[in-house]
Short mmCIF file of C-alpha atoms in Angstrom, two decimals:
data_model
loop_
_atom_site.label_atom_id
_atom_site.label_comp_id
_atom_site.label_asym_id
_atom_site.label_seq_id
_atom_site.Cartn_x
_atom_site.Cartn_y
_atom_site.Cartn_z
CA MET S 1028 0.14 -0.02 -0.25
CA SER S 1029 3.37 2.47 0.28
CA ASP S 1030 3.18 2.99 -3.61
CA VAL S 1031 -0.59 4.83 -3.66
CA LEU S 1032 -0.39 8.37 -3.13
CA SER S 1033 -2.56 10.03 -0.92
CA GLN S 1034 -4.68 12.87 -1.78
CA ASN S 1035 -2.60 15.68 -0.50
CA GLU S 1036 0.05 14.08 -2.43
CA ILE S 1037 -2.02 13.90 -5.48
CA ASP S 1038 -2.82 17.57 -5.25
CA ASN S 1039 1.26 18.61 -4.26
CA LEU S 1040 2.57 17.04 -7.40
CA LEU S 1041 -0.91 17.78 -9.99
CA ALA S 1042 0.66 22.31 -8.22
CA ALA S 1043 3.76 21.29 -9.40
CA LEU S 1044 3.56 20.54 -13.07
CA SER S 1045 1.00 23.01 -13.37
CA THR S 1046 3.83 25.50 -12.32
CA GLY S 1047 6.53 24.29 -13.86
CA GLU S 1048 8.89 22.96 -10.62
CA LEU S 1049 8.25 19.31 -12.32
CA ASP S 1050 8.83 18.26 -16.03
CA VAL S 1051 7.17 14.97 -17.41
CA GLU S 1052 10.27 14.79 -20.14
CA GLU S 1053 13.13 14.90 -17.60
CA MET S 1054 11.15 12.49 -15.57
CA SER S 1055 10.79 9.84 -18.47
CA LYS S 1056 14.09 10.25 -19.33
CA ALA S 1057 15.63 10.23 -15.70
CA ASP S 1058 14.18 6.01 -15.89
CA GLU S 1059 15.91 5.51 -19.42
CA LYS S 1060 19.40 3.28 -19.19
CA LYS S 1061 21.71 4.92 -21.19
CA VAL S 1062 23.27 2.16 -23.86
CA LYS S 1063 27.00 2.43 -25.09
CA ASP S 1064 27.91 1.44 -28.76
CA TYR S 1065 30.42 -1.54 -28.32
CA ASP S 1066 32.91 -2.00 -30.91
CA PHE S 1067 33.65 -6.08 -31.50
CA ARG S 1068 36.63 -5.39 -33.57
CA ARG S 1069 38.17 -3.25 -30.95
CA PRO S 1070 37.34 -5.20 -27.72
CA ALA S 1071 38.17 -2.83 -24.23
CA LYS S 1072 41.24 -4.87 -22.91
CA PHE S 1073 43.06 -2.26 -21.30
CA SER S 1074 40.60 0.17 -18.81
CA LYS S 1075 41.70 3.31 -17.41
CA GLU S 1076 43.44 2.04 -14.03
CA HIS S 1077 45.78 0.05 -16.64
CA LEU S 1078 46.67 3.10 -18.96
CA ARG S 1079 46.78 4.95 -15.95
CA THR S 1080 49.78 2.61 -14.05
CA LEU S 1081 51.49 2.05 -17.52
CA GLU S 1082 52.35 6.37 -17.25
CA ILE S 1083 53.21 5.95 -13.66
CA ILE S 1084 55.74 3.59 -14.35
CA PHE S 1085 56.46 5.61 -17.56
CA GLU S 1086 56.71 8.43 -15.59
CA HIS S 1087 59.79 6.99 -13.20
CA TYR S 1088 61.07 5.51 -17.11
CA GLY S 1089 61.20 9.24 -18.10
CA ARG S 1090 62.82 10.24 -15.03
CA LEU S 1091 65.58 7.77 -15.13
CA LEU S 1092 66.53 8.13 -19.29
CA ALA S 1093 66.68 12.07 -18.49
CA THR S 1094 69.22 12.05 -16.03
CA THR S 1095 70.84 8.64 -17.99
CA MET S 1096 70.47 10.40 -21.65
CA PRO S 1097 72.83 13.62 -20.00
CA LEU S 1098 76.06 11.35 -19.28
CA TYR S 1099 76.06 10.15 -23.43
CA LEU S 1100 75.12 13.30 -24.57
CA ARG S 1101 76.20 16.09 -22.42
CA LYS S 1102 73.23 17.96 -23.05
CA ASN S 1103 69.91 18.84 -20.84
CA VAL S 1104 66.98 15.89 -21.89
CA GLN S 1105 64.01 16.09 -20.48
CA ILE S 1106 61.57 13.63 -20.94
CA THR S 1107 57.52 13.81 -20.39
CA VAL S 1108 54.64 11.17 -20.89
CA GLU S 1109 52.68 12.70 -23.05
CA ASN S 1110 49.02 10.44 -23.20
CA SER S 1111 48.62 6.57 -23.18
CA GLU S 1112 45.84 4.79 -25.49
CA THR S 1113 44.61 1.50 -27.05
CA VAL S 1114 44.33 1.39 -30.71
CA THR S 1115 44.63 -1.73 -32.98
CA PHE S 1116 48.39 -2.81 -34.18
CA SER S 1117 47.25 -1.72 -37.79
CA GLU S 1118 46.59 1.64 -36.82
CA PHE S 1119 49.74 2.24 -34.92
CA SER S 1120 52.01 0.44 -38.20
CA ASN S 1121 49.52 2.80 -40.44
CA ALA S 1122 50.49 5.94 -38.79
CA LEU S 1123 54.43 5.32 -39.14
CA SER S 1124 56.38 7.62 -41.50
CA ASN S 1125 59.84 6.35 -43.20
CA PRO S 1126 62.31 6.63 -42.09
CA VAL S 1127 61.52 6.03 -38.81
CA ILE S 1128 63.18 4.28 -35.50
CA LEU S 1129 61.72 1.28 -34.20
CA GLY S 1130 63.63 -1.45 -31.78
CA ILE S 1131 62.28 -4.61 -31.31
CA VAL S 1132 62.51 -5.52 -27.95
CA ASN S 1133 62.07 -9.55 -26.31
CA PHE S 1134 60.16 -8.35 -22.83
CA ASN S 1135 61.41 -11.87 -21.23
CA PRO S 1136 60.20 -13.55 -19.14
CA LEU S 1137 57.31 -11.99 -20.64
CA GLN S 1138 56.33 -13.33 -24.13
CA GLY S 1139 56.15 -11.91 -27.43
CA GLN S 1140 58.12 -8.77 -27.77
CA ILE S 1141 57.08 -4.82 -27.50
CA ILE S 1142 58.29 -2.14 -29.60
CA VAL S 1143 60.18 1.35 -29.18
CA GLU S 1144 59.64 4.12 -32.08
CA VAL S 1145 61.63 6.66 -31.71
CA GLN S 1146 61.08 9.63 -34.27
CA SER S 1147 63.73 9.92 -36.51
CA ASN S 1148 64.59 14.08 -35.84
CA ILE S 1149 65.50 12.53 -32.18
CA GLY S 1150 67.66 9.93 -33.69
CA PHE S 1151 69.79 12.32 -36.01
CA SER S 1152 70.03 14.85 -33.14
CA PHE S 1153 71.64 11.53 -30.89
CA ILE S 1154 74.18 10.85 -33.65
CA ASP S 1155 75.11 14.68 -34.74
CA ARG S 1156 75.59 14.90 -30.86
CA MET S 1157 77.74 11.99 -30.66
CA LEU S 1158 80.02 12.62 -33.48
CA GLY S 1159 81.01 16.52 -32.17
CA GLY S 1160 78.46 18.22 -33.37
CA GLU S 1161 75.86 20.64 -31.84
CA GLY S 1162 73.10 18.22 -31.90
CA THR S 1163 70.90 19.78 -34.43
CA ALA S 1164 68.39 17.78 -36.59
CA LEU S 1165 68.01 17.70 -40.24
CA ASP S 1166 65.84 19.95 -42.46
CA ARG S 1167 64.76 17.22 -44.19
CA PRO S 1168 64.68 13.41 -43.13
CA ARG S 1169 66.79 10.81 -44.75
CA PRO S 1170 67.76 7.04 -44.77
CA PHE S 1171 70.30 6.31 -41.91
CA THR S 1172 73.49 5.31 -43.00
CA ASP S 1173 75.25 2.08 -42.31
CA ILE S 1174 77.54 4.19 -39.95
CA GLU S 1175 74.96 5.82 -38.48
CA MET S 1176 72.81 2.98 -37.73
CA PRO S 1177 75.39 1.67 -34.50
CA LEU S 1178 74.66 5.04 -32.85
CA ILE S 1179 70.79 4.82 -33.35
CA GLU S 1180 71.52 0.68 -31.83
CA LYS S 1181 73.31 2.30 -29.12
CA MET S 1182 70.83 5.16 -28.01
CA VAL S 1183 67.89 2.36 -28.33
CA THR S 1184 69.93 -0.19 -25.87
CA ILE S 1185 70.11 2.58 -23.82
CA CYS S 1186 66.10 3.16 -23.34
CA VAL S 1187 65.89 -0.33 -23.09
CA GLN S 1188 68.06 -0.97 -20.54
CA GLN S 1189 66.68 1.90 -18.44
CA LEU S 1190 63.11 -0.11 -18.53
CA VAL S 1191 64.02 -3.04 -15.68
CA GLU S 1192 63.54 -0.73 -12.92
CA PRO S 1193 60.24 0.78 -13.36
CA TRP S 1194 58.92 -2.34 -14.00
CA GLU S 1195 59.93 -4.37 -11.39
CA ASN S 1196 56.92 -3.67 -8.86
CA VAL S 1197 54.84 -5.33 -11.60
CA VAL S 1198 57.46 -7.87 -12.93
CA ASN S 1199 61.37 -8.30 -12.75
CA ILE S 1200 62.40 -8.19 -16.79
CA ASP S 1201 64.96 -8.14 -18.81
CA PRO S 1202 64.73 -6.91 -22.21
CA ILE S 1203 66.87 -7.44 -24.84
CA LEU S 1204 67.24 -5.60 -27.92
CA ASP S 1205 66.27 -8.11 -30.96
CA ARG S 1206 67.17 -5.61 -33.79
CA ILE S 1207 66.07 -2.08 -35.41
CA GLU S 1208 64.04 -1.89 -38.01
CA THR S 1209 63.17 1.87 -40.19
CA ASN S 1210 61.19 1.06 -42.55
CA PRO S 1211 58.03 0.17 -40.69
CA GLN S 1212 56.92 -2.98 -43.30
CA PHE S 1213 59.52 -4.58 -41.70
CA ALA S 1214 58.27 -4.54 -38.33
CA GLN S 1215 55.63 -6.66 -38.52
CA VAL S 1216 56.00 -8.37 -35.84
CA ILE S 1217 52.15 -8.27 -34.35
CA SER S 1218 49.20 -9.51 -35.89
CA PRO S 1219 47.35 -6.20 -37.29
CA THR S 1220 44.24 -6.78 -35.38
CA ASP S 1221 45.18 -7.46 -31.88
CA MET S 1222 45.36 -4.61 -29.26
CA ILE S 1223 47.91 -2.28 -28.24
CA ALA S 1224 48.26 0.31 -25.27
CA ILE S 1225 50.76 3.18 -26.60
CA VAL S 1226 52.52 5.71 -24.30
CA THR S 1227 54.27 7.94 -25.53
CA LEU S 1228 56.81 10.00 -24.54
CA ASN S 1229 57.49 13.51 -25.48
CA MET S 1230 62.22 13.82 -25.67
CA LYS S 1231 63.47 16.84 -26.06
CA ILE S 1232 67.38 17.47 -26.26
CA GLY S 1233 68.86 20.45 -26.24
CA ASP S 1234 66.87 22.21 -28.77
CA VAL S 1235 65.27 19.61 -30.85
CA GLU S 1236 61.85 17.85 -29.36
CA GLY S 1237 60.17 14.72 -30.62
CA LEU S 1238 58.17 11.93 -29.00
CA MET S 1239 58.92 8.28 -28.53
CA ASN S 1240 56.08 5.75 -28.50
CA PHE S 1241 55.81 2.74 -26.26
CA CYS S 1242 54.14 -0.23 -27.79
CA LEU S 1243 52.83 -2.67 -25.44
CA PRO S 1244 50.70 -5.37 -27.00
CA PHE S 1245 47.46 -7.33 -24.20
CA PHE S 1246 49.09 -10.95 -25.13
CA THR S 1247 52.65 -9.66 -24.22
CA LEU S 1248 51.01 -8.15 -20.31
CA GLU S 1249 48.16 -10.63 -20.02
CA SER S 1250 50.02 -12.80 -17.43
CA VAL S 1251 51.16 -9.27 -15.54
CA MET S 1252 47.70 -7.29 -16.67
CA ASP S 1253 45.94 -7.99 -12.38
CA ARG S 1254 49.03 -6.72 -11.80
CA LEU S 1255 48.24 -3.39 -13.22
CA ASN S 1256 46.51 -1.12 -11.14
CA THR S 1257 47.35 1.67 -9.18
CA LYS S 1258 46.86 -0.43 -5.77
CA TYR S 1259 49.11 -3.36 -6.21
CA TRP S 1260 51.58 -1.29 -7.79
CA PHE S 1261 52.11 1.14 -4.73
CA SER S 1262 51.04 -1.82 -2.43
CA SER S 1263 53.80 -3.62 -3.84
CA MET S 1264 55.98 -0.93 -3.61
CA GLN S 1265 55.48 -0.11 -0.65
CA ARG S 1266 56.32 -4.20 0.64
CA HIS S 1267 59.43 -3.53 -1.10
CA ASN S 1268 60.79 -0.74 0.59
CA GLU S 1269 59.72 -1.86 3.89
CA GLU S 1270 61.37 -5.20 3.46
CA ASN S 1271 64.94 -4.02 1.58
CA ASP S 1272 65.54 -0.19 1.87
CA SER S 1273 67.27 -1.33 5.76
CA GLU S 1274 69.27 -4.16 3.65
CA PHE S 1275 69.73 -2.12 0.81
CA LEU S 1276 71.70 0.74 3.01
CA GLU S 1277 73.76 -1.33 5.24
CA SER S 1278 75.15 -3.22 1.67
CA LEU S 1279 76.00 0.02 0.72
CA VAL S 1280 77.48 1.15 4.13
CA ARG S 1281 79.32 -2.21 4.15
CA ARG S 1282 80.85 -1.44 0.84
CA ILE S 1283 82.44 1.99 1.64
CA ASP S 1284 85.57 2.41 2.25
CA VAL S 1285 87.18 3.75 5.38
CA PRO S 1286 91.10 4.83 6.35
CA VAL S 1287 92.56 2.86 9.36
CA LYS S 1288 95.97 3.78 10.99
CA ALA S 1289 97.41 2.39 13.69
CA VAL S 1290 99.70 4.85 15.30
CA LEU S 1291 103.40 3.22 16.58
CA GLY S 1292 103.92 6.45 19.00
CA LYS S 1293 104.88 10.21 18.00
CA CYS S 1294 107.83 12.02 18.70
CA GLN S 1295 109.07 16.10 17.87
CA VAL S 1296 111.91 16.59 15.87
CA SER S 1297 113.33 20.29 14.32
CA VAL S 1298 113.61 20.82 10.75
CA SER S 1299 116.64 20.57 10.16
CA ASP S 1300 116.49 17.30 11.81
CA PHE S 1301 114.33 16.05 9.57
CA VAL S 1302 116.40 17.45 6.59
CA GLN S 1303 119.09 15.38 7.46
CA LEU S 1304 117.85 12.27 8.13
CA GLN S 1305 119.97 10.06 5.91
CA LEU S 1306 119.34 6.10 5.30
CA GLY S 1307 119.42 4.35 8.58
CA ASP S 1308 118.89 6.55 11.21
CA ILE S 1309 116.66 5.81 14.31
CA ILE S 1310 113.77 7.90 15.38
CA ARG S 1311 112.94 7.39 18.93
CA LEU S 1312 109.20 7.44 19.50
CA ASP S 1313 107.33 7.55 23.23
CA SER S 1314 105.51 4.65 23.26
CA LYS S 1315 107.31 0.98 24.00
CA VAL S 1316 107.02 -2.18 21.75
CA THR S 1317 104.84 -3.56 24.72
CA GLN S 1318 102.60 -0.76 25.12
CA GLU S 1319 99.21 -0.82 23.42
CA MET S 1320 98.97 1.77 20.24
CA HIS S 1321 95.97 3.54 19.51
CA VAL S 1322 93.68 2.51 16.18
CA TYR S 1323 92.29 5.19 14.43
CA VAL S 1324 89.18 4.89 11.34
CA GLY S 1325 89.19 8.13 9.80
CA ASP S 1326 90.27 10.98 12.29
CA ILE S 1327 88.23 8.43 15.10
CA ASP S 1328 89.98 6.94 17.64
CA LYS S 1329 88.26 3.72 17.42
CA PHE S 1330 90.43 0.75 19.37
CA THR S 1331 93.48 0.11 21.16
CA ALA S 1332 95.98 -3.01 19.76
CA LEU S 1333 98.99 -4.17 20.17
CA PRO S 1334 101.72 -4.41 17.69
CA GLY S 1335 103.03 -8.22 15.66
CA THR S 1336 103.92 -9.82 12.14
CA SER S 1337 101.02 -12.26 10.48
CA ASP S 1338 102.87 -14.39 7.05
CA LYS S 1339 105.58 -12.26 7.53
CA LYS S 1340 103.73 -8.12 7.25
CA TYR S 1341 103.40 -5.94 10.03
CA ALA S 1342 99.70 -6.08 11.81
CA VAL S 1343 97.89 -5.41 15.13
CA ARG S 1344 96.33 -7.37 17.26
CA VAL S 1345 93.05 -5.73 18.25
CA THR S 1346 92.75 -5.59 21.92
CA SER S 1347 90.05 -3.01 22.47
CA VAL S 1348 87.24 -0.74 21.45
CA ILE S 1349 87.00 2.44 22.38
CA ARG S 1350 83.13 3.85 23.09
CA GLU S 1351 82.08 7.17 21.96
CA GLU S 1352 80.81 7.34 25.41
CA GLU S 1353 84.26 7.03 26.61
#
């Protein structure tokens, strides 16, 4: 009986309709369900969450590459993530220019390959800079020569090597550059109808600006798709930091070289005696052989020790540790 309106409610509803407070058309539209067209030729295999996580990964990648490239180019490099989208591989390949730099990368241990596309003006700027020029690009693109191709391969190899760290929160990868193609027709490593995610980066070397695209096929990332969400990514990153940061810092500290010196004793001599010192002269110290000496770590008096030998070499045996409060 709750669906039956009272006379008072009916009067209020009619009054609202007559005054225009309620619109019959808007009320009818509110009940309609919104229908969205679905293109079966382009299935939505990458969600917005997946694309956002890929952008976060490549933002990290861009920062790494921006600090690595200047070591080779001796020039400021700026890299930012422009956008990410999903398209079919045919749409990606049809939009490629000729010549273009396409790095075919084995994305081990994941199956399949990814493609790294670098615009030719970035490649010519890299070549010019590596050969001692100012790093300017050509006005008219031309095919790369046999002498220039090893430099292009070096550039793409640098870019591929920096992929390891940004991806470690998702999967430990070992990317290997398989080959370089400059003609899009020879880079058909993916089925034309397969869906791919494209992450576009803007690279600026000095005054030369160009795009770098990463083509990531769905079947390559399919096994780790459940990890490509920000919740998993940040949780794994936090867990990784909590577990490994202290051990990592400790390992770094353990590898630091510090100077250690054992002081047998001290004495004072005049400048004239010092100048006249000859081979065989004896300098008398202010300590005895049986007396403990001090061992310094850096400039800090850290140990006491007794002198001796070990394997026919001078050595000291630590007898006590001097605490800071002492």
